Short mmCIF file of C-alpha atoms in Angstrom, two decimals:
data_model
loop_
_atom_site.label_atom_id
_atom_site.label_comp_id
_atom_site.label_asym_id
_atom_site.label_seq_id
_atom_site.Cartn_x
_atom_site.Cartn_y
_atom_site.Cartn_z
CA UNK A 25 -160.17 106.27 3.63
CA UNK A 26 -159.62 109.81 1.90
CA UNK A 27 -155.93 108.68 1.78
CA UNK A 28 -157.03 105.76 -0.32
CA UNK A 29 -159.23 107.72 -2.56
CA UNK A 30 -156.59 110.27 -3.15
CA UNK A 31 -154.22 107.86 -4.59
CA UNK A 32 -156.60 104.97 -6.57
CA UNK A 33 -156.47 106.06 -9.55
CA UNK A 34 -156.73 104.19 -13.34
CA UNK A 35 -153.04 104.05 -13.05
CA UNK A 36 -152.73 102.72 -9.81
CA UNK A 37 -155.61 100.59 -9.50
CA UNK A 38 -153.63 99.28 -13.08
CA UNK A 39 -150.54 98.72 -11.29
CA UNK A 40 -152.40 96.73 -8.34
CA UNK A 41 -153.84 94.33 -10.60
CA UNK A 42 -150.61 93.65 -12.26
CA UNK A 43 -148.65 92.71 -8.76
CA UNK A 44 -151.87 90.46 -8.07
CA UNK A 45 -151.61 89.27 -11.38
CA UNK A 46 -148.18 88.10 -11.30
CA UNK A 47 -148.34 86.30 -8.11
CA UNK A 48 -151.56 84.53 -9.68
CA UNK A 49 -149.62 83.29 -12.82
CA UNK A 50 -146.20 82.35 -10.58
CA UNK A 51 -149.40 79.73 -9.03
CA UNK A 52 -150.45 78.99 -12.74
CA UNK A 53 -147.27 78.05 -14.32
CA UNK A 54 -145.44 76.66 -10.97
CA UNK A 55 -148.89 74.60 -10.17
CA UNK A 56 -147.08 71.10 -10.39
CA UNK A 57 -144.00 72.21 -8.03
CA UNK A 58 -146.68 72.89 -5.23
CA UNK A 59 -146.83 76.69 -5.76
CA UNK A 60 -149.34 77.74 -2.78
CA UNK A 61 -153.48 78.42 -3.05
CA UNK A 62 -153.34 81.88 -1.92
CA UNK A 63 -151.51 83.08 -4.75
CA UNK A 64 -154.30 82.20 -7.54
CA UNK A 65 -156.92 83.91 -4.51
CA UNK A 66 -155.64 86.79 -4.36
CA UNK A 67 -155.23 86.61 -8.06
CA UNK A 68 -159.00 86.34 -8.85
CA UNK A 69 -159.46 90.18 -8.42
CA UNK A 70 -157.19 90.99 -10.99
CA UNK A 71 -159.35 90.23 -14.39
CA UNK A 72 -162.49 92.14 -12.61
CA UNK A 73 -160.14 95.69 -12.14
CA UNK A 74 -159.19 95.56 -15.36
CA UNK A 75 -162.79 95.13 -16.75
CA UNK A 76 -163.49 97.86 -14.42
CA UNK A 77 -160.80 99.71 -16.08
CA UNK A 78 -161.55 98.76 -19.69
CA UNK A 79 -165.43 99.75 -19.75
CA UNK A 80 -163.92 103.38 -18.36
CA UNK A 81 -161.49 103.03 -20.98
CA UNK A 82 -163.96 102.44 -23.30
CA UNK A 83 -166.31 105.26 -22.25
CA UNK A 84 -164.05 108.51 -22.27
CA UNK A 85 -161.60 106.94 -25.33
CA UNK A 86 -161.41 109.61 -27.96
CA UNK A 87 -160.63 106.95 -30.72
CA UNK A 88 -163.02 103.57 -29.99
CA UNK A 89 -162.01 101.93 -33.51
CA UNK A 90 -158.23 102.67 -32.77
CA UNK A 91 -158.82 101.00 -29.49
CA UNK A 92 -160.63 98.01 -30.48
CA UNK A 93 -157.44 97.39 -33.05
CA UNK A 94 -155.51 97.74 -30.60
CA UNK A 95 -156.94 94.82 -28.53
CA UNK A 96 -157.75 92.61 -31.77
CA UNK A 97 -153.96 93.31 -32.86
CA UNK A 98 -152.62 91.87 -28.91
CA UNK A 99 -155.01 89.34 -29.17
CA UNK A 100 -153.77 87.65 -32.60
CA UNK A 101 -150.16 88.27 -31.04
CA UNK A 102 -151.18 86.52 -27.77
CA UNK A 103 -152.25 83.79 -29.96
CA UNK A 104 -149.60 83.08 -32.44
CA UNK A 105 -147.21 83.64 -29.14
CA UNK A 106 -148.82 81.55 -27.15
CA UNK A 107 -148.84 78.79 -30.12
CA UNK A 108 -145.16 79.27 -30.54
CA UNK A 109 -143.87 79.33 -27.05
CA UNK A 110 -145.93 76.13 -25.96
CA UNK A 111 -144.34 74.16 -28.92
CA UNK A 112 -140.78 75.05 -28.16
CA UNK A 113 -141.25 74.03 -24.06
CA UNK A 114 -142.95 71.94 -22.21
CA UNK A 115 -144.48 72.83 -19.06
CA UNK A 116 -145.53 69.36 -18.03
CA UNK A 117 -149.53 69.61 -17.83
CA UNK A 118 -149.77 73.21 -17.90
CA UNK A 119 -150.41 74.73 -21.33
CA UNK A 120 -149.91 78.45 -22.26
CA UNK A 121 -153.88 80.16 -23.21
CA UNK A 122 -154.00 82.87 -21.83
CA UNK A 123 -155.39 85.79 -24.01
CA UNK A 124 -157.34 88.57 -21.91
CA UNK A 125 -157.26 90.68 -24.66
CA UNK A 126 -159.31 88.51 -26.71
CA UNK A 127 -161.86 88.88 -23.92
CA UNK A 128 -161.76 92.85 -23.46
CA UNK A 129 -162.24 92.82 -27.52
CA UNK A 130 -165.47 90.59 -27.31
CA UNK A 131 -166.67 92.97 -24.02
CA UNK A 132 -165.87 95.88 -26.69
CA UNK A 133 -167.86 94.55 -29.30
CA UNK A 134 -170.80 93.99 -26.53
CA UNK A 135 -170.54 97.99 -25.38
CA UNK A 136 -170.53 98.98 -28.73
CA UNK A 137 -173.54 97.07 -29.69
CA UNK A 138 -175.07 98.28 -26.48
CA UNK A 139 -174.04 102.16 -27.57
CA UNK A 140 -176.44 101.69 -31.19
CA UNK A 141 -179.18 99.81 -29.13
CA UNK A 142 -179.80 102.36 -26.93
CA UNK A 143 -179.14 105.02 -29.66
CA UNK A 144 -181.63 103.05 -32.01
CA UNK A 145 -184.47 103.24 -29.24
CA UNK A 146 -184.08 106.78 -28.67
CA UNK A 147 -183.95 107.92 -32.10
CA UNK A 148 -186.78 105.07 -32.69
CA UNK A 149 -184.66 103.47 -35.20
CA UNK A 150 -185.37 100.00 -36.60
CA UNK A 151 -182.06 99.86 -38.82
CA UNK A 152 -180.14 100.92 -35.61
CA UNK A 153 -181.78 98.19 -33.28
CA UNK A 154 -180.83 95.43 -35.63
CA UNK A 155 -177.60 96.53 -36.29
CA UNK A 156 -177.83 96.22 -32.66
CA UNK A 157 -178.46 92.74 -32.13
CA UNK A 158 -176.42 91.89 -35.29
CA UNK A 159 -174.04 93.20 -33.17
CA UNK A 160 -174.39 91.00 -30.49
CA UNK A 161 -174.94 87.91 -32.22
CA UNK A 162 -171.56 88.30 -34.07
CA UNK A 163 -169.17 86.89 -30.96
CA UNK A 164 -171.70 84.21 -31.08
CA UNK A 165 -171.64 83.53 -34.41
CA UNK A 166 -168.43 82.98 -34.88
CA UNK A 167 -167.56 80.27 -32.76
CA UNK A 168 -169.30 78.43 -35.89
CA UNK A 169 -165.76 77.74 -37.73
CA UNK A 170 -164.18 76.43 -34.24
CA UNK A 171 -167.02 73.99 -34.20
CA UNK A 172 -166.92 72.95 -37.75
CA UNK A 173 -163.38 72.86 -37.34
CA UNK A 174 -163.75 70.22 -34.51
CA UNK A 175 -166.30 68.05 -36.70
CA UNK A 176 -163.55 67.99 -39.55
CA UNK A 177 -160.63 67.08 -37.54
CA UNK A 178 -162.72 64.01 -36.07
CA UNK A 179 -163.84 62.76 -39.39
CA UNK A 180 -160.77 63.73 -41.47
CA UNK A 181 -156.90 62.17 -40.49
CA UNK A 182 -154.70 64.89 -41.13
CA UNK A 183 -151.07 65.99 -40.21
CA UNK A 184 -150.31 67.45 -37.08
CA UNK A 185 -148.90 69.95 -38.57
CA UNK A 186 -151.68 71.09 -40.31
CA UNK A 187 -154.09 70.11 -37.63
CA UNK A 188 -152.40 72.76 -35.51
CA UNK A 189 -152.20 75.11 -38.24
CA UNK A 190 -156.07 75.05 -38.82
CA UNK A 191 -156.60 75.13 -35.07
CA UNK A 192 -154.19 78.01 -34.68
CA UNK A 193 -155.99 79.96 -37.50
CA UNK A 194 -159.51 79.10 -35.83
CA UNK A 195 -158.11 80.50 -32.84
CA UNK A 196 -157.23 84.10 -34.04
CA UNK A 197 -161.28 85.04 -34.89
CA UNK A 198 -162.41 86.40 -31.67
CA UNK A 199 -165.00 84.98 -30.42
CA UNK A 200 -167.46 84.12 -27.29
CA UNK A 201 -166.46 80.39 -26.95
CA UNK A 202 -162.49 81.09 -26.78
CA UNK A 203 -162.68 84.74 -25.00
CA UNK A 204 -160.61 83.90 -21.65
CA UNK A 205 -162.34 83.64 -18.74
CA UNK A 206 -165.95 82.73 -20.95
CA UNK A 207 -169.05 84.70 -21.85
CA UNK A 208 -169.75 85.65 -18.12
CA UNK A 209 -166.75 87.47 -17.91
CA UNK A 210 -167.89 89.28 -20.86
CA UNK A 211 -171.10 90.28 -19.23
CA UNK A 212 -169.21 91.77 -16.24
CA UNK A 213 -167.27 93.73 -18.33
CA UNK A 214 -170.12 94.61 -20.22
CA UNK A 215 -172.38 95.66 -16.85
CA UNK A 216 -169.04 97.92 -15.45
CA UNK A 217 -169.70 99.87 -18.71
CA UNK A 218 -173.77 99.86 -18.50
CA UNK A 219 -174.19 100.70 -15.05
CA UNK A 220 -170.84 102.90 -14.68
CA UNK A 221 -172.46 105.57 -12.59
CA UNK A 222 -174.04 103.45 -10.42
CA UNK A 223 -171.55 102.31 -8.15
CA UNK A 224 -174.38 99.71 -6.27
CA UNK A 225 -175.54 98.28 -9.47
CA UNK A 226 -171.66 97.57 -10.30
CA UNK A 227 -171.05 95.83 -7.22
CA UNK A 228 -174.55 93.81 -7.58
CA UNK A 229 -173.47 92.50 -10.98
CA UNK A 230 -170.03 91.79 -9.50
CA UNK A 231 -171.55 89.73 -6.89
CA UNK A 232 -174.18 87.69 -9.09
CA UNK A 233 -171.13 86.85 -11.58
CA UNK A 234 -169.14 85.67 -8.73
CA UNK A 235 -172.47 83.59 -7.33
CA UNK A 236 -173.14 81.82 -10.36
CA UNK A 237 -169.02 81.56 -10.83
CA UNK A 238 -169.22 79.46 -7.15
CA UNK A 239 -172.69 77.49 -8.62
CA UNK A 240 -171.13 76.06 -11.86
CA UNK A 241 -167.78 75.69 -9.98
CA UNK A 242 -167.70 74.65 -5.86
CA UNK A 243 -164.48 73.72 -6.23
CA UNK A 244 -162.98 76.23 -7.93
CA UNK A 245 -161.74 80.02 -6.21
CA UNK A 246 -162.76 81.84 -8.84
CA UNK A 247 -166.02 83.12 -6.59
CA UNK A 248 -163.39 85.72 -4.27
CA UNK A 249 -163.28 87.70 -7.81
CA UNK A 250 -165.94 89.50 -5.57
CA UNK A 251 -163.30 91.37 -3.59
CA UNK A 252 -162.60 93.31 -6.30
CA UNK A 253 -165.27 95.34 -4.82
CA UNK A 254 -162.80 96.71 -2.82
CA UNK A 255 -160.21 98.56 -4.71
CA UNK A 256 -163.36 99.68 -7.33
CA UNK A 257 -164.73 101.05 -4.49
CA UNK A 258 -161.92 103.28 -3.68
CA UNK A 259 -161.12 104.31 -7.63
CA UNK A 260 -161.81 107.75 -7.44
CA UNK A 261 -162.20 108.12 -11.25
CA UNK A 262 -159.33 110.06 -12.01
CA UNK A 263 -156.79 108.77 -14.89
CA UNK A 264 -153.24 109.10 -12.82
CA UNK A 265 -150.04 109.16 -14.59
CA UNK A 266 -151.28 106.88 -17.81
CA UNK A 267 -148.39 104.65 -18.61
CA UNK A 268 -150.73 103.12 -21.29
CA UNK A 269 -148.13 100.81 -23.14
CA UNK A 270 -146.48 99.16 -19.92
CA UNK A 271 -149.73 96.95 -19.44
CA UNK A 272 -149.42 95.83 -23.41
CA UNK A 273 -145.46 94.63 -22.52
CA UNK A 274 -146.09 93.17 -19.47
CA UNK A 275 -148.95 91.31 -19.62
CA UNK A 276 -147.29 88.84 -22.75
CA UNK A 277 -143.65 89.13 -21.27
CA UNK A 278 -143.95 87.86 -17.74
CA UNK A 279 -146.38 85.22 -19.07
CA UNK A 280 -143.86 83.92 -21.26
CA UNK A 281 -141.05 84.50 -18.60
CA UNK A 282 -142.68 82.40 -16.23
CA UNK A 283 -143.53 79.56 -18.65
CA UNK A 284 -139.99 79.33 -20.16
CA UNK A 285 -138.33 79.15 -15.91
CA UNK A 286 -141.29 77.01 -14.94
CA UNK A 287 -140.64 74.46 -18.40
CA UNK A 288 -136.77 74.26 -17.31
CA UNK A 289 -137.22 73.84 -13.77
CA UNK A 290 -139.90 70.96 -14.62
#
């Protein structure tokens, strides 16, 4: 057990999600050639670590603005990538959305609202505890132009062209409604940063997002997310070697490598 807390680190626990997170997306994208169950298991740990990781990430970054740009930036690429790459192949029934930056953006804009709340009540601030909860309604409000955006499409017969275009557009304002994974990923991420020194608390939350995960989907796997507890448990808080940019490359790259083999071999 000291063995394993010697060598979990950020960077390692990084690099453990990404092998788990590979194997998940070789089930996503090979689904319809009978690629086996256990990969997308063991894959349900991965988006937990890296909320684990981000809430750190966000607590002892030097630069929070640069960081949130970072992740808007990746998430408009992930977007206009994602649009591209699914319109030159075909992947049968499988369709290319996957965006987790768009979700570690929306958790960022939760901690940071979170950050002036609590600032607000000490400093008994009323202009800091609305900017607080204007904050937090933002994510929310935004899914407004994806819904009036669905209203117009139904009621007005345009191209597809331009159909797409609007819906691509739509798609690169952040947002609660189109964050991957949904708003109770969000809230995980959001608890890892709230309750970071309190290892039981994290765990908790992991396990009530993973409950209700099982309650509004038997059927689905996404409930073993909860053995994430595992490798969080061993993190012994230490940043490791870094290799901060590999995660930015490899995350889009073997997405798209995998969709483009999987769409020829359909």
């Amino acid at each position: 057990m000291t063995a394993l807390k010697k060598v979990a680190t950020a960077t390692n626990l990084k690099f453990l999600a990404i092998i788990l997170m590979f194997l998940d997306h070789i089930h996503e994208m090979f689904l319809e050639m009978g690629a086996p169950i256990w990969l997308n298991m063991l894959g349900r740990m991965v988006f937990p670590i890296f909320l684990f990781l981000a809430a750190d990430s966000f607590y002892y970054t030097r630069n929070r603005a640069h960081y949130m740009r970072r992740l808007l930036y990746m998430s408009w690429f992930m977007v206009i990538a994602n649009f591209i790459i699914g319109s030159l192949f075909d992947n049968g029934q499988i369709g290319l959305a996957n965006n987790a930056f768009s979700t570690f953006f929306v958790t960022g804009i939760y901690i940071c609202a979170w950050d002036l709340l609590v600032e607000g009540v000490k400093s008994k601030s009323i202009k800091g505890i609305f900017k607080a909860l204007g904050l937090c309604f933002l994510p929310i409000v935004l899914v407004l132009p994806i819904l009036f955006l669905g209203n117009f499409l139904t009621m007005v017969n345009l191209s597809p062209i331009l159909s797409r275009g609007l819906a691509l557009t739509v798609l690169l304002i952040p947002n609660i409604l189109t964050a991957e994974g949904g708003f109770l990923m969000v809230l995980l991420g959001l608890f890892f940063y709230i309750f970071r020194e309190k290892f039981l608390w994290k765990i908790g939350s992991l396990a009530i997002i993973s409950l209700l995960m099982y309650i509004t989907d038997p059927a689905s796997v996404q409930w073993m997310m909860i053995f994430a507890a595992i490798p969080i448990y061993f993190y012994n808080g230490e940043k490791g070697r870094g290799d901060k940019s590999f995660f930015y490359i490899f995350y889009p790259a073997h997405l798209y490598l995998l969709y483009i083999l999987a769409s020829l071999l359909h």
